[in-house]
PDB file of C-alpha atoms in Angstrom:
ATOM      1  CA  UNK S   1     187.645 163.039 204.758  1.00 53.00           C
ATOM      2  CA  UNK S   2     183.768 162.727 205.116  1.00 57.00           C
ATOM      3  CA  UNK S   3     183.915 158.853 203.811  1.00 59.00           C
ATOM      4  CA  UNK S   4     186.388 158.204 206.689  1.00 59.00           C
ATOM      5  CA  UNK S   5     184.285 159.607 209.603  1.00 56.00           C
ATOM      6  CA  UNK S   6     181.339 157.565 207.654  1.00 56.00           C
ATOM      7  CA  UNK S   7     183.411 154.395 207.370  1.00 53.00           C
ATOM      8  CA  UNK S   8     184.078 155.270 211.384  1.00 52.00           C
ATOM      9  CA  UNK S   9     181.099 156.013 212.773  1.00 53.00           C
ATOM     10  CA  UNK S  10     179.728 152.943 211.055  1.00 53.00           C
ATOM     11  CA  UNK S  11     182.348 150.342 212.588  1.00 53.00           C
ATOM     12  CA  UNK S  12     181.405 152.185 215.937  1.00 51.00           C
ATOM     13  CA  UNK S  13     177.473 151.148 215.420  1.00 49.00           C
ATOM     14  CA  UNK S  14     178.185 148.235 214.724  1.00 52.00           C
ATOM     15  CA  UNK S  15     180.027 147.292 217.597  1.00 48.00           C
ATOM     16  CA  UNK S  16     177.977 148.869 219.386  1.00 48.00           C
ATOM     17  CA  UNK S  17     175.375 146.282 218.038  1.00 50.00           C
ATOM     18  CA  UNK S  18     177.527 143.040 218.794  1.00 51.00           C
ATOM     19  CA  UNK S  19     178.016 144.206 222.454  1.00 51.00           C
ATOM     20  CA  UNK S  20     175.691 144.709 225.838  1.00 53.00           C
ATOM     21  CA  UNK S  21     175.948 147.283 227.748  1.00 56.00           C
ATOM     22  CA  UNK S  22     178.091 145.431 229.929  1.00 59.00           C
ATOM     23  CA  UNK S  23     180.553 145.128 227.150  1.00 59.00           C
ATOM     24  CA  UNK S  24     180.003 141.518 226.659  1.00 63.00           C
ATOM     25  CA  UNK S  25     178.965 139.693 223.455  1.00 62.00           C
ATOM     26  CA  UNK S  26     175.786 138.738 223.163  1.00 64.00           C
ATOM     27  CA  UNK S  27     174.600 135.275 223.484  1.00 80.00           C
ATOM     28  CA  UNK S  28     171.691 135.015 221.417  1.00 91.00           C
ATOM     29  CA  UNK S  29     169.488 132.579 221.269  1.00 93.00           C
ATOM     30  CA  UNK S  30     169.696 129.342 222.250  1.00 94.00           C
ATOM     31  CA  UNK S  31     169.902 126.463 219.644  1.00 94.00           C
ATOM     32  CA  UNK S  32     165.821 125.450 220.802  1.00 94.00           C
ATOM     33  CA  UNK S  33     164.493 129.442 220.552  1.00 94.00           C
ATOM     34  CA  UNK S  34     166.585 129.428 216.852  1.00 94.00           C
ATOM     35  CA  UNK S  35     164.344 126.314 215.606  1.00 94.00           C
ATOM     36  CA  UNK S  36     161.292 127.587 217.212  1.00 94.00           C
ATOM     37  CA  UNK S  37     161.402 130.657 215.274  1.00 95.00           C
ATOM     38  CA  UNK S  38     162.790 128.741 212.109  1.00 93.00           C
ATOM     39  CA  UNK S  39     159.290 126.752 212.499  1.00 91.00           C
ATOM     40  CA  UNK S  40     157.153 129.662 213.248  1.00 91.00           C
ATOM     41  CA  UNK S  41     158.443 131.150 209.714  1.00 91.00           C
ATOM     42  CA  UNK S  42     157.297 127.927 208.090  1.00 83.00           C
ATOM     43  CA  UNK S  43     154.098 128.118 209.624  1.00 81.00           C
ATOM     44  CA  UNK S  44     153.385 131.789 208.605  1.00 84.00           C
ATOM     45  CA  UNK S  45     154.431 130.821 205.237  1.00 78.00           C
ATOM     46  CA  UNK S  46     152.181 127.515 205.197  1.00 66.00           C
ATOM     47  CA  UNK S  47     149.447 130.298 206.176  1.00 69.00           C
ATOM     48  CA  UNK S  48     150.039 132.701 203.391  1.00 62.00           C
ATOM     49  CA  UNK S  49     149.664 129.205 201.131  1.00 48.00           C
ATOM     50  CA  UNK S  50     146.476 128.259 202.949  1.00 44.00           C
ATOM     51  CA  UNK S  51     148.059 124.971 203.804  1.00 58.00           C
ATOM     52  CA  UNK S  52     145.397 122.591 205.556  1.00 78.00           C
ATOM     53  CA  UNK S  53     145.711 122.981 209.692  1.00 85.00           C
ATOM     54  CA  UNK S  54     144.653 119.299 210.458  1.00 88.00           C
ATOM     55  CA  UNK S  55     147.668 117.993 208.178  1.00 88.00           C
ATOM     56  CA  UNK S  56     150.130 120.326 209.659  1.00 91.00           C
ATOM     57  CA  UNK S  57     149.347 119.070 212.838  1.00 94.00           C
ATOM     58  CA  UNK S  58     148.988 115.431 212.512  1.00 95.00           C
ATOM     59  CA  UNK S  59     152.145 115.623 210.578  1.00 95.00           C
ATOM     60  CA  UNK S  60     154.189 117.129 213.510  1.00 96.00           C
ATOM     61  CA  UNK S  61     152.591 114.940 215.714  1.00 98.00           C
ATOM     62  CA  UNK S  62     153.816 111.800 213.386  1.00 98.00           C
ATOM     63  CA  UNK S  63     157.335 113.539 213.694  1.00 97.00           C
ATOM     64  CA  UNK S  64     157.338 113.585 217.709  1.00 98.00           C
ATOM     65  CA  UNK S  65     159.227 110.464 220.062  1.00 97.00           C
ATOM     66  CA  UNK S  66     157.194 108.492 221.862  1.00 97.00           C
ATOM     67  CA  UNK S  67     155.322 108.791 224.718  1.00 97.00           C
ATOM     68  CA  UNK S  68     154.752 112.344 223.230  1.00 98.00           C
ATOM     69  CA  UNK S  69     153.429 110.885 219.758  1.00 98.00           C
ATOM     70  CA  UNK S  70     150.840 108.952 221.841  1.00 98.00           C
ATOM     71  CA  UNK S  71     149.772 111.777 224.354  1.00 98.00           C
ATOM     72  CA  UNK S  72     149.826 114.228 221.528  1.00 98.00           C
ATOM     73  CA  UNK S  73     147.585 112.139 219.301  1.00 98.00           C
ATOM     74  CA  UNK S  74     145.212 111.491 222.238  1.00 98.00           C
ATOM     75  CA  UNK S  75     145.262 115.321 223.488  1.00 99.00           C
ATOM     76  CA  UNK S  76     144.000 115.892 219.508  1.00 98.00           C
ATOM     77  CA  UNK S  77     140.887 113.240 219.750  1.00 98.00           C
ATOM     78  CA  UNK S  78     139.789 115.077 223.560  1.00 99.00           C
ATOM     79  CA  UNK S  79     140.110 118.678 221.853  1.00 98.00           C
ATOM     80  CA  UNK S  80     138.347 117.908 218.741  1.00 97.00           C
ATOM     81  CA  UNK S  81     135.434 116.111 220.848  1.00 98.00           C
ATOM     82  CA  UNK S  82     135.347 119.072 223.661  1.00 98.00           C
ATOM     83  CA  UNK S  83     135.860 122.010 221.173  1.00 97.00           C
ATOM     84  CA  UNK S  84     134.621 121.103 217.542  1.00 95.00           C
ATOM     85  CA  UNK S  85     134.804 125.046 216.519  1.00 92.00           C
ATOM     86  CA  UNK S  86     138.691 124.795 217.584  1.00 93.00           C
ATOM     87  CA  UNK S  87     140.900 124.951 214.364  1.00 91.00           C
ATOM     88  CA  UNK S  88     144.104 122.691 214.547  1.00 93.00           C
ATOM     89  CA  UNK S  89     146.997 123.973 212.784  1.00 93.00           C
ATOM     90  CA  UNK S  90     150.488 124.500 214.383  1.00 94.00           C
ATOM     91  CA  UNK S  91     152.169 127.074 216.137  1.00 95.00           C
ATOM     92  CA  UNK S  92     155.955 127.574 216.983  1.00 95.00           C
ATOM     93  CA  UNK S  93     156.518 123.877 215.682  1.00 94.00           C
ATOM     94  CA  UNK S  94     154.092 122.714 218.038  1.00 96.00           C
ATOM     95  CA  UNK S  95     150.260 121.462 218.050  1.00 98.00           C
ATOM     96  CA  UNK S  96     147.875 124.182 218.830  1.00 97.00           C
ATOM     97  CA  UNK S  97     143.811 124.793 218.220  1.00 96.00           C
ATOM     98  CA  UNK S  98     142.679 128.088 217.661  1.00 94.00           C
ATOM     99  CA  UNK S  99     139.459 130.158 217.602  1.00 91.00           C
ATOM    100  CA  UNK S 100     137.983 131.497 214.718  1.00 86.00           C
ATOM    101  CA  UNK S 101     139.508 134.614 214.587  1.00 87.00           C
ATOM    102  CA  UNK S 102     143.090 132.544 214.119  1.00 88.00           C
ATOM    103  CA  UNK S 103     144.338 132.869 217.545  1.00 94.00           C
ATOM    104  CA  UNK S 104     145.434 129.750 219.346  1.00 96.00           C
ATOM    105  CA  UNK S 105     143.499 128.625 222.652  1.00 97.00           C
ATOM    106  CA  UNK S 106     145.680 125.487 223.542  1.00 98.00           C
ATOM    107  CA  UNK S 107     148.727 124.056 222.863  1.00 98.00           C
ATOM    108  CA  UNK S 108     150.845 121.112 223.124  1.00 98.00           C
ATOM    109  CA  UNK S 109     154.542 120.802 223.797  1.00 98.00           C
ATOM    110  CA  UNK S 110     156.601 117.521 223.651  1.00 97.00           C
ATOM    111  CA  UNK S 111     159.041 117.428 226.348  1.00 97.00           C
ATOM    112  CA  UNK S 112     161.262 116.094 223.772  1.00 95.00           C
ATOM    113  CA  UNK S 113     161.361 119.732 222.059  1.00 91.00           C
ATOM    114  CA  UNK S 114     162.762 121.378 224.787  1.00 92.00           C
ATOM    115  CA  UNK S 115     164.779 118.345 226.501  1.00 96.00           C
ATOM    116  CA  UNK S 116     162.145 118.785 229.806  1.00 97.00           C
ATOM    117  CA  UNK S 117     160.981 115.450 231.482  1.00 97.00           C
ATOM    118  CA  UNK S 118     157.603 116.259 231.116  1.00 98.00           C
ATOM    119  CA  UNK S 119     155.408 118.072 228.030  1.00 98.00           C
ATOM    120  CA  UNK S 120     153.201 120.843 228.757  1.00 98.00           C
ATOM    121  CA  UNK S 121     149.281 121.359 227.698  1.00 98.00           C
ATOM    122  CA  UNK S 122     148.769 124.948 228.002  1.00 98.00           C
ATOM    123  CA  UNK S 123     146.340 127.911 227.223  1.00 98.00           C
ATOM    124  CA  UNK S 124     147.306 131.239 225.278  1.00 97.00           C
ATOM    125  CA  UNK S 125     145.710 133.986 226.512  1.00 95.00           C
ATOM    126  CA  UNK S 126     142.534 133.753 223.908  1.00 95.00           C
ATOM    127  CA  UNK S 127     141.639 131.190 226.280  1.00 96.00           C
ATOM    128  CA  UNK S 128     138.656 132.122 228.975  1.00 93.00           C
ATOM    129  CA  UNK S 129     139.940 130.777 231.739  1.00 94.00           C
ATOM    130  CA  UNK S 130     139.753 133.777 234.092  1.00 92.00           C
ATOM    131  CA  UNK S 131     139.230 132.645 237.489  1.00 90.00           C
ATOM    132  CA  UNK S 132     139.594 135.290 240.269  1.00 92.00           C
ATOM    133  CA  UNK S 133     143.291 137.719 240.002  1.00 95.00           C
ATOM    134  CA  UNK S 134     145.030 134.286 239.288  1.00 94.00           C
ATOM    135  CA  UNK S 135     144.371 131.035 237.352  1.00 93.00           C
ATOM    136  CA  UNK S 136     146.731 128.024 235.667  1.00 94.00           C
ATOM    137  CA  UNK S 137     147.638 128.663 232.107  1.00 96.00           C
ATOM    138  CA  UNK S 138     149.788 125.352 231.247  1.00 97.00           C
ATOM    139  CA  UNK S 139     149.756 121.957 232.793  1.00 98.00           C
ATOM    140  CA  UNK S 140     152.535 119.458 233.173  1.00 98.00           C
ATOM    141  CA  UNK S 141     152.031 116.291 231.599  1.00 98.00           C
ATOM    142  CA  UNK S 142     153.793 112.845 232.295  1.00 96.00           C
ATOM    143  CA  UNK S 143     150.745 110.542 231.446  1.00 95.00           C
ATOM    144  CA  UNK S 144     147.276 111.006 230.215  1.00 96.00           C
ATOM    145  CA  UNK S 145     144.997 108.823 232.896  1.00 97.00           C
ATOM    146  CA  UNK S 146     141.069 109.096 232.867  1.00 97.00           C
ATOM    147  CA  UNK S 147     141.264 111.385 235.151  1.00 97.00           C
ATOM    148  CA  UNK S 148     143.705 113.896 233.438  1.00 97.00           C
ATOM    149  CA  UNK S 149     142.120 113.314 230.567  1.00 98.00           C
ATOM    150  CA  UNK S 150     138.613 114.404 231.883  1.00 98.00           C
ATOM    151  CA  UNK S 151     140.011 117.862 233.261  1.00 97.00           C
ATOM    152  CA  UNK S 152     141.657 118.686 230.202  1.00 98.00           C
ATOM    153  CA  UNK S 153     138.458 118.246 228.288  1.00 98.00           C
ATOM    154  CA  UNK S 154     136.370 120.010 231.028  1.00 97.00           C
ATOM    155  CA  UNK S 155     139.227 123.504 230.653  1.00 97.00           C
ATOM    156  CA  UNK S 156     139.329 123.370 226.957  1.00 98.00           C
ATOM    157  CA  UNK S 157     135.652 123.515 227.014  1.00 97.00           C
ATOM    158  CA  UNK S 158     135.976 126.289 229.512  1.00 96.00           C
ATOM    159  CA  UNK S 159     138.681 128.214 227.552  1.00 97.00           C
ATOM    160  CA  UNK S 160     136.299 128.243 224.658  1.00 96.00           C
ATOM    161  CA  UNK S 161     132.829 128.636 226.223  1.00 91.00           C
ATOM    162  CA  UNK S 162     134.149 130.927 229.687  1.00 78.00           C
ATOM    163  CA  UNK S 163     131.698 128.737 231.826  1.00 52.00           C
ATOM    164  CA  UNK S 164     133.457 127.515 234.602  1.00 45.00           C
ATOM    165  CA  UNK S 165     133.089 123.873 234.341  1.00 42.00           C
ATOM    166  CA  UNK S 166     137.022 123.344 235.103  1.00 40.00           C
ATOM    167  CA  UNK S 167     135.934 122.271 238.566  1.00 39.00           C
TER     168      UNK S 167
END
């Protein structure tokens, strides 16, 4: 009788698992979130195996559609020339640079990754960009111009150094 009310109560958890507590299944994640994190286990893997950052990276920027090849490979060169010390490896399936203690400062996001019509350059929260109670921590990106290009180099610097020369 005891391996019945075990072979119960254990149907009843799980359930219990499958459900909200509105009763309904449970979506999950979406198809995007489910290759993120797929991605993000290669990456921590790659880690454990010392794999070399700057081949990652240029190798998931070879992978990308255009115009986010071209904008990635160009956000790369202004990141590497603004923040030497910046370590490129990926993160999430996407380009990032991170400090020396490992944690990642900027990233880049293809808007072909998430099916947006535009990619994102943002900042993690490594990044010193601390301006007042409030302060931009990602960017939309259509096109890189002079000018965009420019600002981005002036807030990486920033994010690194904490001088405020975003302005």
């Amino acid at each position: 009788m005891n391996q019945d009310k075990r072979t119960t109560k254990r149907a009843a958890l799980k359930s219990a698992k499958d459900t909200t507590a509105t009763g309904k299944a449970s979506k999950g994640f979406t198809d995007e979130e489910k290759a993120a994190m797929k991605e993000r286990a290669k990456e921590l893997k790659a880690e454990a195996e010392k794999a070399d950052g700057v081949s990652a990276l240029l190798a998931k920027i070879a992978e990308m559609p255009e115009p986010d090849r071209t904008m990635a490979r160009r956000l790369h060169t202004i990141i590497k020339a603004s923040a030497p010390a910046l370590s490129p490896k990926t993160w999430y399936g996407m380009p990032a640079y991170a400090n020396q203690d490992g944690k990642v400062v900027c990233f880049f996001q293809s808007a072909h990754k998430f099916n947006a019509r535009y990619a994102t350059f943002g900042f993690s929260d490594a990044a010193k960009l601390d301006e007042g109670a409030m302060w931009s921590t990602s960017f939309a990106l259509k096109e890189l111009t002079a000018a965009e290009e420019a600002r981005i180099s002036a807030l990486v610097k920033k994010a690194v150094n904490g001088i405020n020369r975003a302005r």
